[in-house]
Tab-separated table of C-alpha atoms and ligand atoms in Angstrom:
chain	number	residue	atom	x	y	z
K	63	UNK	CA	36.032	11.882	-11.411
K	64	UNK	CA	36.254	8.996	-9.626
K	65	UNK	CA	32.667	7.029	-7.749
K	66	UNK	CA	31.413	3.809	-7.536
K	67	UNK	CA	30.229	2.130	-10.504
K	68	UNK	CA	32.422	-0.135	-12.888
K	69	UNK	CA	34.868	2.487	-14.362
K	70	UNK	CA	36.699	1.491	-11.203
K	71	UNK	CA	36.711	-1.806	-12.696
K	72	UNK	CA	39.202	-0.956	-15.043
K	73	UNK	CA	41.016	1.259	-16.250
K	74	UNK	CA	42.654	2.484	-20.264
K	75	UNK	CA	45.580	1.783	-18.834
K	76	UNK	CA	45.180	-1.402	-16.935
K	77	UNK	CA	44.298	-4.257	-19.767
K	78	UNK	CA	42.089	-7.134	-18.271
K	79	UNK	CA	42.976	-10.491	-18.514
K	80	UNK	CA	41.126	-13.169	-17.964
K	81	UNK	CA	42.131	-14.049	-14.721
K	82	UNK	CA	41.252	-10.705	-13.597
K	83	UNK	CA	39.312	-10.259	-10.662
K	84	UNK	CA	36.705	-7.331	-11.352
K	85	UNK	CA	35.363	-5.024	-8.247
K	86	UNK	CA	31.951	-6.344	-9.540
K	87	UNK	CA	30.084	-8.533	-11.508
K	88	UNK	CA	26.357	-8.326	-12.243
K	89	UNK	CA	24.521	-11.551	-10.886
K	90	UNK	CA	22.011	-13.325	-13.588
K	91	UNK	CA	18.952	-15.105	-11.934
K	92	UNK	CA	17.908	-18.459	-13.417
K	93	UNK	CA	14.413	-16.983	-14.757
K	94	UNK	CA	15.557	-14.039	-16.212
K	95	UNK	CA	15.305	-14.901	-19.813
K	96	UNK	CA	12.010	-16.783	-19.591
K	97	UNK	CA	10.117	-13.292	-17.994
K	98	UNK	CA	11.990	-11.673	-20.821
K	99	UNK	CA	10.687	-13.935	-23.545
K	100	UNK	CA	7.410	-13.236	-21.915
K	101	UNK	CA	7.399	-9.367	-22.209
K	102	UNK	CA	8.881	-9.634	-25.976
K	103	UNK	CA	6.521	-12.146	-27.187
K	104	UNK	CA	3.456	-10.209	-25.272
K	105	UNK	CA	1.481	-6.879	-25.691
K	106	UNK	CA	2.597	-5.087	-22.249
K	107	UNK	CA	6.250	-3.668	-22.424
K	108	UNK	CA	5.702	0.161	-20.457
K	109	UNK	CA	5.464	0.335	-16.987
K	110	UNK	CA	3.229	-1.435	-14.366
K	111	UNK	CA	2.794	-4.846	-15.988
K	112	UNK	CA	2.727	-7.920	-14.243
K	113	UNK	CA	6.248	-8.074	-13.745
K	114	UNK	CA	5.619	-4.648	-12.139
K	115	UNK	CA	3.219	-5.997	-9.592
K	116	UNK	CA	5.273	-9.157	-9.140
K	117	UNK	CA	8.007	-7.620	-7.998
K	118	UNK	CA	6.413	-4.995	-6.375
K	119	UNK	CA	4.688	-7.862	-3.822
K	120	UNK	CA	8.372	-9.189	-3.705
K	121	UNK	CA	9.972	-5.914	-2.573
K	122	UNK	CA	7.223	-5.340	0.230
K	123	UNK	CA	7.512	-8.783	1.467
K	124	UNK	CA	11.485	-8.763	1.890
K	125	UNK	CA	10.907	-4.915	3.798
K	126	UNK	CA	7.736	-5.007	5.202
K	127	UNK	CA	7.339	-1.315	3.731
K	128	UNK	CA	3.500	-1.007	3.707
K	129	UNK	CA	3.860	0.142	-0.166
K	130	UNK	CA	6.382	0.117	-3.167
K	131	UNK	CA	6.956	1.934	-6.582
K	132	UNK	CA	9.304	1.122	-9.007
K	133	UNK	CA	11.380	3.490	-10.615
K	134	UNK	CA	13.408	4.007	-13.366
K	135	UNK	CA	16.395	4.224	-10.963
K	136	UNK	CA	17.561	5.093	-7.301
K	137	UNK	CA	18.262	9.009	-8.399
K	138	UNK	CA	14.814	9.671	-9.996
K	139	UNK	CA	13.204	7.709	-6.675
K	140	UNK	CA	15.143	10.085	-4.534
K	141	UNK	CA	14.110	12.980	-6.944
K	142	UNK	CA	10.185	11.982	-6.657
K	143	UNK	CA	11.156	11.797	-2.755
K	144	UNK	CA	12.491	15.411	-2.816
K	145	UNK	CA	9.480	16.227	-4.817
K	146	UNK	CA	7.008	14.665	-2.498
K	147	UNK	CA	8.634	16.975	0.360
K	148	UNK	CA	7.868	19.799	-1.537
K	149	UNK	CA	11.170	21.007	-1.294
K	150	UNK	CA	12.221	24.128	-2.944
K	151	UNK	CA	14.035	27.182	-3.106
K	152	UNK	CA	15.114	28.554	0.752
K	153	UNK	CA	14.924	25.138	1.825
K	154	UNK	CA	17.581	23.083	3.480
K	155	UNK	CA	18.479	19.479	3.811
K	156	UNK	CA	21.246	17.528	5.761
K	157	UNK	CA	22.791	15.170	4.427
K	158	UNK	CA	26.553	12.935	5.271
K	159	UNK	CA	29.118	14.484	2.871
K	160	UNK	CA	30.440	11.226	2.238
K	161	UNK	CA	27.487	9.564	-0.252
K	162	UNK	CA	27.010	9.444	-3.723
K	163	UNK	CA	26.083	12.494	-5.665
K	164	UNK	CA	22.338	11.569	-6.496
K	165	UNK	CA	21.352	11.944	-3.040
K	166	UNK	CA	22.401	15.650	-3.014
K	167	UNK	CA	21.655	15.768	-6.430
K	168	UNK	CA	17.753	15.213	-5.548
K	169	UNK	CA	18.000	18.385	-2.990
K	170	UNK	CA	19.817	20.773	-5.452
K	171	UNK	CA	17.168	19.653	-8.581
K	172	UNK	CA	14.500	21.275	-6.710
K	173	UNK	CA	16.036	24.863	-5.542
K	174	UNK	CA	17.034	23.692	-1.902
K	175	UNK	CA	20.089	23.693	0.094
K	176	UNK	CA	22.618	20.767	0.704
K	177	UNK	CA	23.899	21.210	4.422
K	178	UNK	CA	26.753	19.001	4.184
K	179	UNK	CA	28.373	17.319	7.782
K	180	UNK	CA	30.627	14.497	8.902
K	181	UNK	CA	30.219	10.834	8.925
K	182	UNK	CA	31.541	8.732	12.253
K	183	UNK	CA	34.544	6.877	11.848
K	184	UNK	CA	33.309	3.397	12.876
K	185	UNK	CA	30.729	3.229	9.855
K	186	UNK	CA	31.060	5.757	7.745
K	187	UNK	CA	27.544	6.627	8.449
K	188	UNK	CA	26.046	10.555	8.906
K	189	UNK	CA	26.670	11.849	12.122
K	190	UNK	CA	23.970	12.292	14.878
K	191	UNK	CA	25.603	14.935	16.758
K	192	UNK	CA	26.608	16.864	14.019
K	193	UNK	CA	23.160	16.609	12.267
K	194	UNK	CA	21.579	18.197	15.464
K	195	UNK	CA	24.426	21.016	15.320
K	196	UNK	CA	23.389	21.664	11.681
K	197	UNK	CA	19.557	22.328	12.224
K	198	UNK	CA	18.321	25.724	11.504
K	199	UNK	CA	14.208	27.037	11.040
K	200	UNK	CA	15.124	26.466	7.244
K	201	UNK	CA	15.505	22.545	7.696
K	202	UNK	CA	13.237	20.657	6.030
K	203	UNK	CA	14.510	16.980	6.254
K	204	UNK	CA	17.728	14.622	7.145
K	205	UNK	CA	18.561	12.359	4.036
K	206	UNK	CA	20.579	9.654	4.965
K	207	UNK	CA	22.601	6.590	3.662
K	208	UNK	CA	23.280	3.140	5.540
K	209	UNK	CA	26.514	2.825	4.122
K	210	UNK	CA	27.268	-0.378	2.681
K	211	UNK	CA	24.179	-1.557	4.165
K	212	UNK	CA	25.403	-1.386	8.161
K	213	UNK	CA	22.472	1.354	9.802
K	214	UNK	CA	22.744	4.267	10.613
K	215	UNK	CA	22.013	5.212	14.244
K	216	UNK	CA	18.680	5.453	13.795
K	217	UNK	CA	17.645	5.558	17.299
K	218	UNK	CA	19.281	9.072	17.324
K	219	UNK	CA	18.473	10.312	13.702
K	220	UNK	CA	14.630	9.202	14.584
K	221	UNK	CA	14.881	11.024	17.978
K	222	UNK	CA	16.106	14.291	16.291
K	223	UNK	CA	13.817	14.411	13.261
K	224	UNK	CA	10.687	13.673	15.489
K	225	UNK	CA	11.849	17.110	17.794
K	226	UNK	CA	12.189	19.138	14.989
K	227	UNK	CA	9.560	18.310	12.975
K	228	UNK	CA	11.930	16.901	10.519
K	229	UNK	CA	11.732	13.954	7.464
K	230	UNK	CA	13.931	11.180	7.320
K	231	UNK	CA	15.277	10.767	3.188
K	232	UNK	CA	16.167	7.227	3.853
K	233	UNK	CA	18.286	6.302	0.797
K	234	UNK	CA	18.558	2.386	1.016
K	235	UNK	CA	20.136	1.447	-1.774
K	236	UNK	CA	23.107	-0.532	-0.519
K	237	UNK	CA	20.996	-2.150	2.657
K	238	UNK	CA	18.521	-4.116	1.267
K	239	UNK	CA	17.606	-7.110	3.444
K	240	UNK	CA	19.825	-5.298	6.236
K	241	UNK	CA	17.841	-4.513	9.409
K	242	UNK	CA	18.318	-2.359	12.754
K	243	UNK	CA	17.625	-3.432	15.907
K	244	UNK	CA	15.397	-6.262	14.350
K	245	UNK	CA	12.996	-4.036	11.765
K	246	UNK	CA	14.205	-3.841	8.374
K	247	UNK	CA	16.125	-0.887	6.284
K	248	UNK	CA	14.163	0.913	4.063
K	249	UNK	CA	11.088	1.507	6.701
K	250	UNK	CA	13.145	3.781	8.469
K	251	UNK	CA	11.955	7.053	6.755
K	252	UNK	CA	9.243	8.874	5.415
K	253	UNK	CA	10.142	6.702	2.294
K	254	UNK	CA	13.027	4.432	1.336
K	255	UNK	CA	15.281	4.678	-1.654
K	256	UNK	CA	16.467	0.841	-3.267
K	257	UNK	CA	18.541	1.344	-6.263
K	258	UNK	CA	18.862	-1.737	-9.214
K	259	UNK	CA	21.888	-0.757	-11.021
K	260	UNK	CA	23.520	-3.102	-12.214
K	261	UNK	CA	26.267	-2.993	-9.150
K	262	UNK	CA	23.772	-3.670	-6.380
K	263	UNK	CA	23.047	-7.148	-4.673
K	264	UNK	CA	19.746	-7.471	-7.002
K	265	UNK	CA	20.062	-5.509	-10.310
K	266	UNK	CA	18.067	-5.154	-13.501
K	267	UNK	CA	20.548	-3.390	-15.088
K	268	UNK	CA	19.390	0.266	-14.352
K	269	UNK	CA	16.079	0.558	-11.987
K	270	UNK	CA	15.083	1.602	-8.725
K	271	UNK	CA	12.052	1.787	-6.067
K	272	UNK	CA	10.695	4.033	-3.434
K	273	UNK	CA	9.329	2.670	-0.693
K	274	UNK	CA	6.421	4.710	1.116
K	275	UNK	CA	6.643	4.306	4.669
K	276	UNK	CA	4.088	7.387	5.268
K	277	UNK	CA	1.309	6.039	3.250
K	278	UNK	CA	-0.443	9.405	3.282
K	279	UNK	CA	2.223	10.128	0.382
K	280	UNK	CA	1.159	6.841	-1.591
K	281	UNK	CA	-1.757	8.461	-3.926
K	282	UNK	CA	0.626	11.418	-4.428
K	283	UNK	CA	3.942	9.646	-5.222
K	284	UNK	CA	1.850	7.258	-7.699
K	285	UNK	CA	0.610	10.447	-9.116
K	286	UNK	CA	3.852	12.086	-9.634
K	287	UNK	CA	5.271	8.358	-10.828
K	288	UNK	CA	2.780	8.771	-13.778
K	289	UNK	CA	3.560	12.331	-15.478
K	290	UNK	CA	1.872	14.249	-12.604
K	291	UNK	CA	-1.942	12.539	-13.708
K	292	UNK	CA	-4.414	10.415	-11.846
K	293	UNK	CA	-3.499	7.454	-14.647
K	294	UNK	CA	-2.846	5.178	-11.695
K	295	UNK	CA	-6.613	5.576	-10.287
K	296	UNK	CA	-8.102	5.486	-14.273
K	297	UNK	CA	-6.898	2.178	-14.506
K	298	UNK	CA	-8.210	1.141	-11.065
K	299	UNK	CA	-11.989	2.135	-12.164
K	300	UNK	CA	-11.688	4.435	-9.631
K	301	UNK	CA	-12.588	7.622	-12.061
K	302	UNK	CA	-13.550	7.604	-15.627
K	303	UNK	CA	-10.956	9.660	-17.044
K	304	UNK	CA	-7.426	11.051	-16.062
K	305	UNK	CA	-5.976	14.131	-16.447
K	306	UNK	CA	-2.926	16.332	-15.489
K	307	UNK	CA	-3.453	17.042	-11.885
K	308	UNK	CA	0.393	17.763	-10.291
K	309	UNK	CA	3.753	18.149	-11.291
K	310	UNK	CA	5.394	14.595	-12.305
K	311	UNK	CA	7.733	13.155	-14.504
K	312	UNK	CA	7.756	9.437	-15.878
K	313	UNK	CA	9.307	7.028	-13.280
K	314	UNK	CA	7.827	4.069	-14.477
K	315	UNK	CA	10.044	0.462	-14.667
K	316	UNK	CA	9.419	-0.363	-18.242
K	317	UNK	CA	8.878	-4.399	-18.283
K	318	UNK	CA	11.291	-5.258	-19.641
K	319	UNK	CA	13.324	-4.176	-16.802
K	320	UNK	CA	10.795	-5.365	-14.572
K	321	UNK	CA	11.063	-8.476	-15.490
K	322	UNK	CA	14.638	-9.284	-15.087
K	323	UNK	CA	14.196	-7.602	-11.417
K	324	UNK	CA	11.208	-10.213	-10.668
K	325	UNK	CA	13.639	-13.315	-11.534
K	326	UNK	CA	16.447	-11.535	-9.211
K	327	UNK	CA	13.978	-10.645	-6.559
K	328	UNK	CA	12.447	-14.522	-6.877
K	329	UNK	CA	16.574	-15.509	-6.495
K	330	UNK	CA	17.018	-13.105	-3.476
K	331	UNK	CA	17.968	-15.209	-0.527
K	332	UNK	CA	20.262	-17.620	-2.759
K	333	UNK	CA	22.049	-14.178	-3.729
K	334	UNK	CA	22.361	-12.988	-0.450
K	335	UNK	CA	23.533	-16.282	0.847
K	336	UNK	CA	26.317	-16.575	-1.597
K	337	UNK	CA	27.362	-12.576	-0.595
K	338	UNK	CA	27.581	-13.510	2.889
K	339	UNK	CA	29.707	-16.592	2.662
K	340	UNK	CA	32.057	-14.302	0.586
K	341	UNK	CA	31.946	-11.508	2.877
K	342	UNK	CA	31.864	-13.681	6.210
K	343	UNK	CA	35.385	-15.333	4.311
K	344	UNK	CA	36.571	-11.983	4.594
K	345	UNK	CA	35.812	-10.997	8.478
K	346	UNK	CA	37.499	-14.656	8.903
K	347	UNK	CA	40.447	-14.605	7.340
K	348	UNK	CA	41.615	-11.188	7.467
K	349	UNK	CA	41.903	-9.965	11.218
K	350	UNK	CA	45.296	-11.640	12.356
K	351	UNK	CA	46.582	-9.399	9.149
K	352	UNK	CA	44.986	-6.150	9.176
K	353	UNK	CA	45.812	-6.136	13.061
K	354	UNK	CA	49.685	-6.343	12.342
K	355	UNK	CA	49.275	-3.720	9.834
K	356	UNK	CA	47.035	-1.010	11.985
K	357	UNK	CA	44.326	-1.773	9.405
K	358	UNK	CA	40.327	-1.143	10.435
K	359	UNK	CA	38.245	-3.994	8.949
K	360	UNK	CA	34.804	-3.488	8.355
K	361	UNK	CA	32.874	-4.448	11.700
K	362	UNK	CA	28.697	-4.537	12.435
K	363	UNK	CA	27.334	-3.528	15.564
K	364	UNK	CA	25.304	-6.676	17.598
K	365	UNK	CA	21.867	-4.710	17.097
K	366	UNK	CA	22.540	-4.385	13.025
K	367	UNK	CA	21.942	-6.594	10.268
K	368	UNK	CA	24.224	-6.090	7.031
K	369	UNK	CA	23.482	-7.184	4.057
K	370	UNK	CA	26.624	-7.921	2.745
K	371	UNK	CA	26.642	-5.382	-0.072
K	372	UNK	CA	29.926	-4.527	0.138
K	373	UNK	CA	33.333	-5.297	2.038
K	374	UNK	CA	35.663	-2.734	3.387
K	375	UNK	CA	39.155	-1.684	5.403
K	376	UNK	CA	40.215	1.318	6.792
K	377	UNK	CA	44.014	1.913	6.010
K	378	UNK	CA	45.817	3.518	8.802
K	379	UNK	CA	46.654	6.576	5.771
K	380	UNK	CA	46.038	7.833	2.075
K	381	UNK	CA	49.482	6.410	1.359
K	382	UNK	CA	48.703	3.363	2.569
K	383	UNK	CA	45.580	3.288	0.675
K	384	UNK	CA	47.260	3.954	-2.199
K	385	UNK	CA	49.677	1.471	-2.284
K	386	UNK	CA	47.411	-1.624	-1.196
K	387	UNK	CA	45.180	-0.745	-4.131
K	388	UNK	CA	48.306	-0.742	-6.358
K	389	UNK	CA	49.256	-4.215	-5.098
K	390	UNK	CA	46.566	-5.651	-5.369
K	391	UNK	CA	45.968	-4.557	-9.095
K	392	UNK	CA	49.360	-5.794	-9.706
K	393	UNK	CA	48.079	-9.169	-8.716
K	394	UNK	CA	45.092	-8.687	-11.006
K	395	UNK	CA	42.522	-8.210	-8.007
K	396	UNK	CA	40.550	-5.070	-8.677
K	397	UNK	CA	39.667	-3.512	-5.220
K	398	UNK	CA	38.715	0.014	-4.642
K	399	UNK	CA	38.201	3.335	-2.964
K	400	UNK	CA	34.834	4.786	-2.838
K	401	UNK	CA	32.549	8.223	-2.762
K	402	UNK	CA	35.113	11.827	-2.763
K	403	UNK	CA	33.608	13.722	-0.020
K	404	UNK	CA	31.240	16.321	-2.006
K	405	UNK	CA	30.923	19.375	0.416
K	406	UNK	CA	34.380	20.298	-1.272
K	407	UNK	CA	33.407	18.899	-4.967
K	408	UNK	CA	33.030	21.451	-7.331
K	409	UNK	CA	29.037	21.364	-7.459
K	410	UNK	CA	29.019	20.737	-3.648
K	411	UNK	CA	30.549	24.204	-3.455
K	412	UNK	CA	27.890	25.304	-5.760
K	413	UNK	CA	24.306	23.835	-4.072
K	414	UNK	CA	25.751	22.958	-0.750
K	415	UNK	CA	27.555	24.502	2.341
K	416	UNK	CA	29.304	22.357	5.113
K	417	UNK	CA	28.289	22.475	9.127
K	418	UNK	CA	32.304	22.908	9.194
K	419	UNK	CA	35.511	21.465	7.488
K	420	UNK	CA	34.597	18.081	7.072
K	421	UNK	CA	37.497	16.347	8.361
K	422	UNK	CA	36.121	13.050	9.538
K	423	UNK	CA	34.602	12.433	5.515
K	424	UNK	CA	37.987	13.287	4.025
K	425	UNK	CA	40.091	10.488	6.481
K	426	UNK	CA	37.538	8.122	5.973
K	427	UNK	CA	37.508	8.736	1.883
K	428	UNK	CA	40.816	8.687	1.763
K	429	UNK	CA	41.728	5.132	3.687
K	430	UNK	CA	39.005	3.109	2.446
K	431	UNK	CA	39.512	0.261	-0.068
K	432	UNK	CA	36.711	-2.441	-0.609
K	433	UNK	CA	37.304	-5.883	-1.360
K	434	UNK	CA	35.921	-7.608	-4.472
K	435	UNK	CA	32.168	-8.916	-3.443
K	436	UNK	CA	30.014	-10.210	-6.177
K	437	UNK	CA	28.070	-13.724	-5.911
K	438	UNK	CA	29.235	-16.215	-8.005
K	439	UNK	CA	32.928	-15.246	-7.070
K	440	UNK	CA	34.581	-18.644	-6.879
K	441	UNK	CA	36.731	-20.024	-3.665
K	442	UNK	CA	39.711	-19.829	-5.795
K	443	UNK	CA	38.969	-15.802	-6.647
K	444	UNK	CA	37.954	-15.677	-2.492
K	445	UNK	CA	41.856	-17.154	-1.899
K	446	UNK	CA	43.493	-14.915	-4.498
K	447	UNK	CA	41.784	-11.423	-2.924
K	448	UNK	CA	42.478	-13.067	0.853
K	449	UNK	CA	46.469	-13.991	0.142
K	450	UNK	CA	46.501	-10.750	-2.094
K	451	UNK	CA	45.406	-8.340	0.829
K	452	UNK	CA	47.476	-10.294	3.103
K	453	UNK	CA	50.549	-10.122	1.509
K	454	UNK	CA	51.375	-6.607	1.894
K	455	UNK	CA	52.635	-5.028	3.990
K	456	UNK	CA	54.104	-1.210	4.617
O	1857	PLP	C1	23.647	3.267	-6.473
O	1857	PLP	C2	23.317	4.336	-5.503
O	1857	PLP	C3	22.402	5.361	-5.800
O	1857	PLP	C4	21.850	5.613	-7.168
O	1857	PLP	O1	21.153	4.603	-7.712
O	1857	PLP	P1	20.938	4.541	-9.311
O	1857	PLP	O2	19.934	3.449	-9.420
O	1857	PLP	O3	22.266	4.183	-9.917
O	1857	PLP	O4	20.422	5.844	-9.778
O	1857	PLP	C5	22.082	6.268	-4.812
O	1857	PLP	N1	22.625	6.195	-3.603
O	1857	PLP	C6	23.523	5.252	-3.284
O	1857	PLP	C7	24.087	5.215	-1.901
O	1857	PLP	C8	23.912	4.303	-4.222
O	1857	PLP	O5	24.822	3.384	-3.891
């Protein structure tokens, strides 16, 4: 019932007042409305436009991925990444329990198995050791999520895929402009997942991208992009006529979206420089609290870059959980909890199985609460979440 978009900024119950301080805002980029005007008043509104190829360039340049697609959203590039695997029926792919539902979503679409295991307490991230537990002559590929943008242990995820012959689902969407060990997320597997909804650091409302790392998938992926035909090369010159040659679907960014994402893209480092203040503000201000109250806060490894996507604490219990998030809501300051573990969710039972009881996903559900982090948040909102959060106590 419950996941991460902006139900969880409010509720039928709760009314909002004005003074309210939502989970999450969308940011709006100075140029947005001029590339808009653009698209309306010219004669290119469907997919790969110039504000396609504009942001495109963008995207590559902030990852160094050597190519990018956009998509209509994170879940269809994930889907056109399960597609490009070939997964199917028999298969099986690992995956952390503790994501959002698109990623498994991608893996049960096509026939294949979720093999659900545990994330590590520090991060929240999948798992190494359990992942290499998992592994059967069925497994096909390890989809995984930097969550809230701090990596995974890649080192070790890389290590096992590479002896098993394995792909890496690398499902980026809260780490762009994060990096590990100095080379950026979203290069880390066979292709990268961003997502653009509308609660992501740069948004254009609904949209998404796939980066190809492996560009031996590149002429395939464009063709699936593009209703399974060789459009993409038509329009090159590089045949004379196209024609249904694979299975596809229509991923294409109409322009319209595009162009919105080109004026956030072009705003990227002033967004991310506004997140970080908030979030550093946070890792500041908080510690000499959350360590009288046996609370975790959020803390990045030396050889990780975040990209300040989101801000959270560990409570030392659900109850505790529970009751922070009602405080704060009392003072109008809408924090929240995040993904319900989904090897026990009622389609997790159906498309899935679990390595074991997942106990490490279900503590780490059930005592997270993240902070308010959106970028035009003003000092006096930082204040209010800061002395909010700081005033309770068990
Ligand atoms: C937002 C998100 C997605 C899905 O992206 P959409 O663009 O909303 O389809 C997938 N995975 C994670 C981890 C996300 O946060």
């Amino acid at each position: 019932m419950h996941q991460n978009h902006s139900e969880l900024t409010s509720s039928s119950t709760d009314p909002i007042d004005d003074t309210a301080i939502l989970f999450s805002k969308p940011f709006h980029a100075p140029r947005e409305m001029a590339n808009l005007q653009e698209v309306v008043r010219g004669d290119h509104a469907h997919g790969d436009g110039d504000f396609t190829r504009s942001a495109t360039r963008r995207l590559t340049e902030i990852t160094g991925a050597p190519a990018a697609l956009l998509t209509t959203s994170g879940s269809h590039a994930l889907e056109l990444a399960s597609r490009l695997l070939d997964l199917g029926p028999g298969d099986e792919v690992i995956l952390p329990s503790f994501t959002f539902p698109s990623a498994a979503n991608a893996i049960a679409l096509t026939g294949a198995t979720c093999v659900f295991v545990d994330v590590d307490m520090r991060h929240g991230n999948i798992d190494p050791q359990q992942v290499a537990e998992a592994i059967t002559p069925r497994t096909r590929a390890i989809s995984v999520v930097s969550y809230g943008g701090v990596a995974v242990d890649f080192e070790a995820i890389t290590a096992i895929a590479e002896e098993h012959g394995l792909a890496i689902i690398e499902d980026n969407a809260h780490g762009l402009g994060g990096s590990y060990r100095g080379q950026a997320l979203g290069t880390f597997g066979v292709v990268g997942v961003q997502s653009f909804h509308d609660t992501k650091n740069v948004h254009c409302g609904e949209g998404g991208a796939i980066l190809i790392n492996d560009v031996t998938l590149l002429d395939r992926a464009e063709i699936m992009r593009e209703k399974g035909t060789n459009r993409a090369r038509f329009l090159r010159g590089q045949i004379d006529k196209y024609t249904w040659v694979d299975i596809g679907s229509s991923y294409l960014l109409s322009e319209y979206n595009a162009a919105v994402l080109d004026s956030q893209l072009e705003s990227f480092t002033g967004i991310q420089q506004k997140r970080h203040a908030i979030w550093d503000s946070y890792a500041t201000r908080l510690p000499a609290w959350a360590d009288g109250e046996n609370v975790r806060l959020m803390d990045v490894p030396a050889d990780r870059q975040h990209p300040a996507h989101l801000f959270f604490l560990q409570t030392p219990d659900h109850d505790y959980q529970v009751a922070l998030l009602a405080h704060l809501r009392s003072l109008g300051v809408f924090a929240t909890f995040h993904y319900i573990p989904l090897d026990s969710a009622p389609a997790g039972l159906r498309h899935g199985r679990r390595l074991r009881e997942l106990t490490e996903s279900q503590s780490f559900s059930d005592r997270l609460v993240r902070l308010p982090l959106w970028a035009d948040m003003t000092q006096g909102q930082i204040d209010r979440v800061i002395e909010g959060v700081s005033s309770f106590h068990r």
